[in-house]
Amino acid sequence: DSGVTQTPKHLITATGQRVTLRCSPRSGDLSVYWYQQSLDQGLQFLIQYYNGEERAKGNILERFSAQQFPDLHSELNLSSLELGDSALYFCASSQRDTLNEQYFGPGTRLTVT
Amino acid sequence: GENVEQHPSTLSVQEGDSAVIKCTYSDSASNYFPWYKQELGKRPQLIIDIRSNVGEKKDQRIAVTLNKTAKHFSLHITETQPEDSAVYFCAASSDSGGYQKVTFGTGTKLQVIP
């Protein structure tokens, strides 16, 4: 157990809908990262927050957004869902904002039907 | 942007043999290189990492080497065991004024045959 929690574990929804994924970082970690892992594919970096501020953006679609709250938990919002958005979504946390080890949560499996 | 290539995509070795996974990166600004192990249906777990000011790092049966000039880094697992079977991902990360971008390789599926 890495100490990073994610909810929900599984999510099934229809195309066009909007969902929110939640992540709580390890105690003391200020950075949260979001990743998308499609079936049999690698990890795509989406976005990073550090102490409430957006720090880096990767391959995040405009339909996706995220935020980090004062208590450091983060939410990833996915809207106008498409079949291709079906994937595992991981969040990871780290102590600092750069160049340090990240600890992954268990992931949320999103299925869009 | 950064591009990380990882080879091979699949690797089968006999128990007790060594396994080597190689990655190349394109951005010379990358200076942190972690390796993750992901078992089926589970989260990626950091197994070892190396920073650009170090050429080699070892942790028991696992070692990582970095050649900054050639822009490649490798994971070496010695005396492989069945529980080493998993997908391994390399990653390259750069720090640009407090903005970190992480790019992962496409993964290597390692199978250790008992």
Short mmCIF file of C-alpha atoms in Angstrom, two decimals:
data_model
loop_
_atom_site.label_atom_id
_atom_site.label_comp_id
_atom_site.label_asym_id
_atom_site.label_seq_id
_atom_site.Cartn_x
_atom_site.Cartn_y
_atom_site.Cartn_z
CA ASP A 1 0.00 0.00 0.00
CA SER A 2 1.54 3.27 -1.18
CA GLY A 3 -0.62 5.51 1.01
CA VAL A 4 -2.24 7.12 -2.04
CA THR A 5 -5.97 6.54 -2.26
CA GLN A 6 -8.27 6.85 -5.24
CA THR A 7 -12.02 6.64 -5.56
CA PRO A 8 -14.00 5.15 -7.08
CA LYS A 9 -12.27 1.90 -7.95
CA HIS A 10 -14.50 1.25 -10.94
CA LEU A 11 -16.75 3.54 -12.93
CA ILE A 12 -19.08 2.64 -15.78
CA THR A 13 -20.81 5.44 -17.64
CA ALA A 14 -22.24 6.31 -21.03
CA THR A 15 -20.82 8.41 -23.82
CA GLY A 16 -21.40 12.11 -23.42
CA GLN A 17 -21.46 11.95 -19.63
CA ARG A 18 -19.21 13.64 -17.10
CA VAL A 19 -17.36 11.97 -14.24
CA THR A 20 -15.08 13.02 -11.41
CA LEU A 21 -12.19 10.93 -10.14
CA ARG A 22 -10.75 11.63 -6.72
CA CYS A 23 -7.25 11.20 -5.34
CA SER A 24 -5.80 11.70 -1.87
CA PRO A 25 -2.01 11.90 -1.75
CA ARG A 26 0.27 10.36 0.87
CA SER A 27 0.50 12.31 4.08
CA GLY A 28 3.04 15.08 3.62
CA ASP A 29 3.13 14.93 -0.17
CA LEU A 30 2.39 18.20 -1.91
CA SER A 31 2.45 17.08 -5.54
CA VAL A 32 -0.25 15.13 -7.33
CA TYR A 33 0.10 13.73 -10.84
CA TRP A 34 -2.59 12.22 -13.05
CA TYR A 35 -1.93 9.50 -15.65
CA GLN A 36 -4.02 7.64 -18.16
CA GLN A 37 -3.26 4.02 -19.03
CA SER A 38 -5.21 2.56 -21.91
CA LEU A 39 -5.47 -1.18 -22.48
CA ASP A 40 -2.06 -2.72 -23.15
CA GLN A 41 -0.48 0.70 -23.36
CA GLY A 42 1.90 2.72 -21.34
CA LEU A 43 1.30 5.56 -18.99
CA GLN A 44 0.36 8.93 -20.43
CA PHE A 45 1.09 11.88 -18.20
CA LEU A 46 -1.91 14.19 -18.00
CA ILE A 47 -1.27 16.93 -15.45
CA GLN A 48 0.59 17.80 -12.26
CA TYR A 49 -0.39 19.97 -9.31
CA TYR A 50 1.85 21.18 -6.54
CA ASN A 51 0.41 22.68 -3.38
CA GLY A 52 -2.75 23.72 -5.15
CA GLU A 53 -1.16 25.12 -8.29
CA GLU A 54 -0.97 23.59 -11.72
CA ARG A 55 2.67 22.83 -12.52
CA ALA A 56 2.87 20.83 -15.71
CA LYS A 57 0.59 19.65 -18.45
CA GLY A 58 1.03 16.60 -20.60
CA ASN A 59 -1.32 15.06 -23.12
CA ILE A 60 -4.49 16.23 -21.43
CA LEU A 61 -7.53 16.79 -23.61
CA GLU A 62 -9.51 20.02 -23.35
CA ARG A 63 -12.49 17.93 -22.20
CA PHE A 64 -10.49 16.98 -19.12
CA SER A 65 -9.69 19.26 -16.22
CA ALA A 66 -8.25 18.88 -12.76
CA GLN A 67 -7.74 20.76 -9.56
CA GLN A 68 -6.02 20.37 -6.23
CA PHE A 69 -7.82 21.55 -3.13
CA PRO A 70 -6.43 23.21 0.03
CA ASP A 71 -6.41 19.83 1.81
CA LEU A 72 -4.23 18.61 -1.11
CA HIS A 73 -6.64 16.07 -2.48
CA SER A 74 -7.17 16.30 -6.21
CA GLU A 75 -9.99 15.68 -8.61
CA LEU A 76 -9.85 14.86 -12.30
CA ASN A 77 -12.96 15.82 -14.25
CA LEU A 78 -13.68 14.10 -17.53
CA SER A 79 -16.53 15.46 -19.64
CA SER A 80 -18.25 14.67 -22.94
CA LEU A 81 -16.92 11.16 -22.53
CA GLU A 82 -16.07 9.08 -25.56
CA LEU A 83 -15.50 5.35 -25.92
CA GLY A 84 -11.78 6.00 -26.29
CA ASP A 85 -11.63 7.51 -22.82
CA SER A 86 -12.06 4.05 -21.34
CA ALA A 87 -8.84 3.45 -19.42
CA LEU A 88 -7.21 3.12 -16.06
CA TYR A 89 -6.59 6.48 -14.47
CA PHE A 90 -3.83 6.63 -11.90
CA CYS A 91 -2.83 9.41 -9.64
CA ALA A 92 0.55 9.57 -7.99
CA SER A 93 1.97 11.80 -5.31
CA SER A 94 5.40 13.01 -4.33
CA GLN A 95 6.88 15.24 -1.68
CA ARG A 96 8.38 17.90 -3.88
CA ASP A 97 7.47 19.44 -7.20
CA THR A 98 10.29 18.05 -9.29
CA LEU A 99 12.68 15.18 -9.76
CA ASN A 100 11.56 12.89 -7.03
CA GLU A 101 9.94 9.53 -6.63
CA GLN A 102 6.24 9.24 -7.23
CA TYR A 103 3.94 6.83 -5.41
CA PHE A 104 0.96 5.58 -7.34
CA GLY A 105 -2.57 5.02 -6.15
CA PRO A 106 -4.53 1.85 -7.03
CA GLY A 107 -6.21 3.50 -10.01
CA THR A 108 -9.77 4.06 -11.20
CA ARG A 109 -10.95 1.88 -14.05
CA LEU A 110 -13.29 3.91 -16.26
CA THR A 111 -15.48 2.15 -18.78
CA VAL A 112 -17.44 4.26 -21.23
CA THR A 113 -20.24 2.40 -23.01
CA GLY B 1 8.83 17.30 -26.40
CA GLU B 2 10.51 14.32 -24.82
CA ASN B 3 10.35 10.95 -26.54
CA VAL B 4 11.28 7.77 -24.67
CA GLU B 5 11.79 4.51 -26.54
CA GLN B 6 11.93 1.24 -24.64
CA HIS B 7 13.16 -2.15 -25.85
CA PRO B 8 12.36 -4.98 -25.98
CA SER B 9 8.58 -4.93 -25.69
CA THR B 10 8.60 -8.52 -24.41
CA LEU B 11 11.35 -10.52 -22.78
CA SER B 12 11.41 -14.14 -21.64
CA VAL B 13 14.25 -15.45 -19.51
CA GLN B 14 14.92 -18.61 -17.55
CA GLU B 15 14.83 -18.34 -13.80
CA GLY B 16 18.29 -17.39 -12.54
CA ASP B 17 19.33 -15.65 -15.75
CA SER B 18 19.76 -11.90 -16.14
CA ALA B 19 17.36 -9.53 -17.84
CA VAL B 20 18.25 -6.21 -19.45
CA ILE B 21 15.79 -3.54 -20.57
CA LYS B 22 16.98 -0.49 -22.48
CA CYS B 23 15.54 2.97 -22.92
CA THR B 24 16.61 5.95 -24.96
CA TYR B 25 15.43 9.51 -24.53
CA SER B 26 15.57 12.57 -26.74
CA ASP B 27 15.56 15.61 -24.44
CA SER B 28 19.03 16.40 -23.14
CA ALA B 29 17.38 18.39 -20.32
CA SER B 30 16.00 15.19 -18.78
CA ASN B 31 17.78 14.52 -15.53
CA TYR B 32 15.74 12.04 -13.51
CA PHE B 33 15.10 8.48 -14.67
CA PRO B 34 12.84 6.21 -12.61
CA TRP B 35 11.89 2.61 -13.33
CA TYR B 36 8.51 1.17 -12.39
CA LYS B 37 7.25 -2.39 -12.08
CA GLN B 38 3.60 -3.04 -12.73
CA GLU B 39 2.06 -6.40 -11.98
CA LEU B 40 -1.14 -7.35 -13.74
CA GLY B 41 -4.05 -5.23 -12.54
CA LYS B 42 -1.94 -3.39 -9.99
CA ARG B 43 -0.38 0.02 -9.59
CA PRO B 44 3.08 0.91 -10.93
CA GLN B 45 5.67 0.69 -8.18
CA LEU B 46 8.97 2.51 -8.20
CA ILE B 47 11.79 -0.01 -8.05
CA ILE B 48 14.84 2.13 -8.68
CA ASP B 49 15.73 5.57 -9.97
CA ILE B 50 18.82 7.44 -11.08
CA ARG B 51 19.70 11.08 -11.46
CA SER B 52 21.82 12.57 -14.19
CA ASN B 53 24.80 13.20 -11.98
CA VAL B 54 25.19 9.46 -11.37
CA GLY B 55 26.25 6.81 -13.88
CA GLU B 56 25.13 3.70 -12.07
CA LYS B 57 23.00 2.70 -9.11
CA LYS B 58 22.45 -0.71 -7.59
CA ASP B 59 19.91 -2.13 -5.16
CA GLN B 60 20.36 -5.83 -4.45
CA ARG B 61 19.51 -7.67 -7.70
CA ILE B 62 18.51 -4.53 -9.57
CA ALA B 63 20.83 -2.00 -11.17
CA VAL B 64 20.38 0.95 -13.47
CA THR B 65 23.01 2.53 -15.70
CA LEU B 66 22.86 5.90 -17.39
CA ASN B 67 24.84 7.19 -20.37
CA LYS B 68 24.03 10.86 -20.70
CA THR B 69 26.13 11.35 -23.79
CA ALA B 70 24.30 8.64 -25.67
CA LYS B 71 20.99 9.46 -23.97
CA HIS B 72 20.24 5.97 -22.90
CA PHE B 73 19.68 4.14 -19.65
CA SER B 74 19.18 0.50 -18.83
CA LEU B 75 17.67 -1.71 -16.15
CA HIS B 76 19.54 -4.85 -15.19
CA ILE B 77 17.94 -7.61 -13.12
CA THR B 78 20.22 -10.44 -12.05
CA GLU B 79 19.29 -13.89 -10.74
CA THR B 80 15.73 -13.46 -11.96
CA GLN B 81 12.89 -15.06 -10.04
CA PRO B 82 9.31 -15.87 -11.11
CA GLU B 83 8.04 -12.97 -8.98
CA ASP B 84 10.03 -10.61 -11.21
CA SER B 85 7.48 -11.32 -13.96
CA ALA B 86 5.67 -8.04 -14.65
CA VAL B 87 5.63 -5.07 -17.00
CA TYR B 88 8.51 -2.67 -16.48
CA PHE B 89 8.32 0.99 -17.47
CA CYS B 90 11.17 3.43 -17.75
CA ALA B 91 10.60 7.17 -17.59
CA ALA B 92 12.50 10.36 -18.22
CA SER B 93 11.80 13.55 -16.34
CA SER B 94 13.10 17.07 -16.72
CA ASP B 95 12.87 20.01 -14.41
CA SER B 96 12.33 23.29 -16.15
CA GLY B 97 11.96 26.08 -13.65
CA GLY B 98 9.88 24.00 -11.28
CA TYR B 99 7.81 22.46 -14.03
CA GLN B 100 8.37 18.73 -14.23
CA LYS B 101 7.30 16.69 -17.19
CA VAL B 102 7.46 12.93 -17.07
CA THR B 103 7.48 10.78 -20.18
CA PHE B 104 7.15 7.01 -19.89
CA GLY B 105 8.42 4.32 -22.19
CA THR B 106 5.94 1.89 -23.70
CA GLY B 107 6.80 -0.91 -21.28
CA THR B 108 8.54 -4.28 -21.36
CA LYS B 109 6.65 -7.41 -20.42
CA LEU B 110 9.12 -9.64 -18.60
CA GLN B 111 8.34 -13.32 -18.17
CA VAL B 112 10.59 -15.39 -15.94
CA ILE B 113 10.22 -19.07 -16.72
CA PRO B 114 10.68 -21.37 -13.71
#
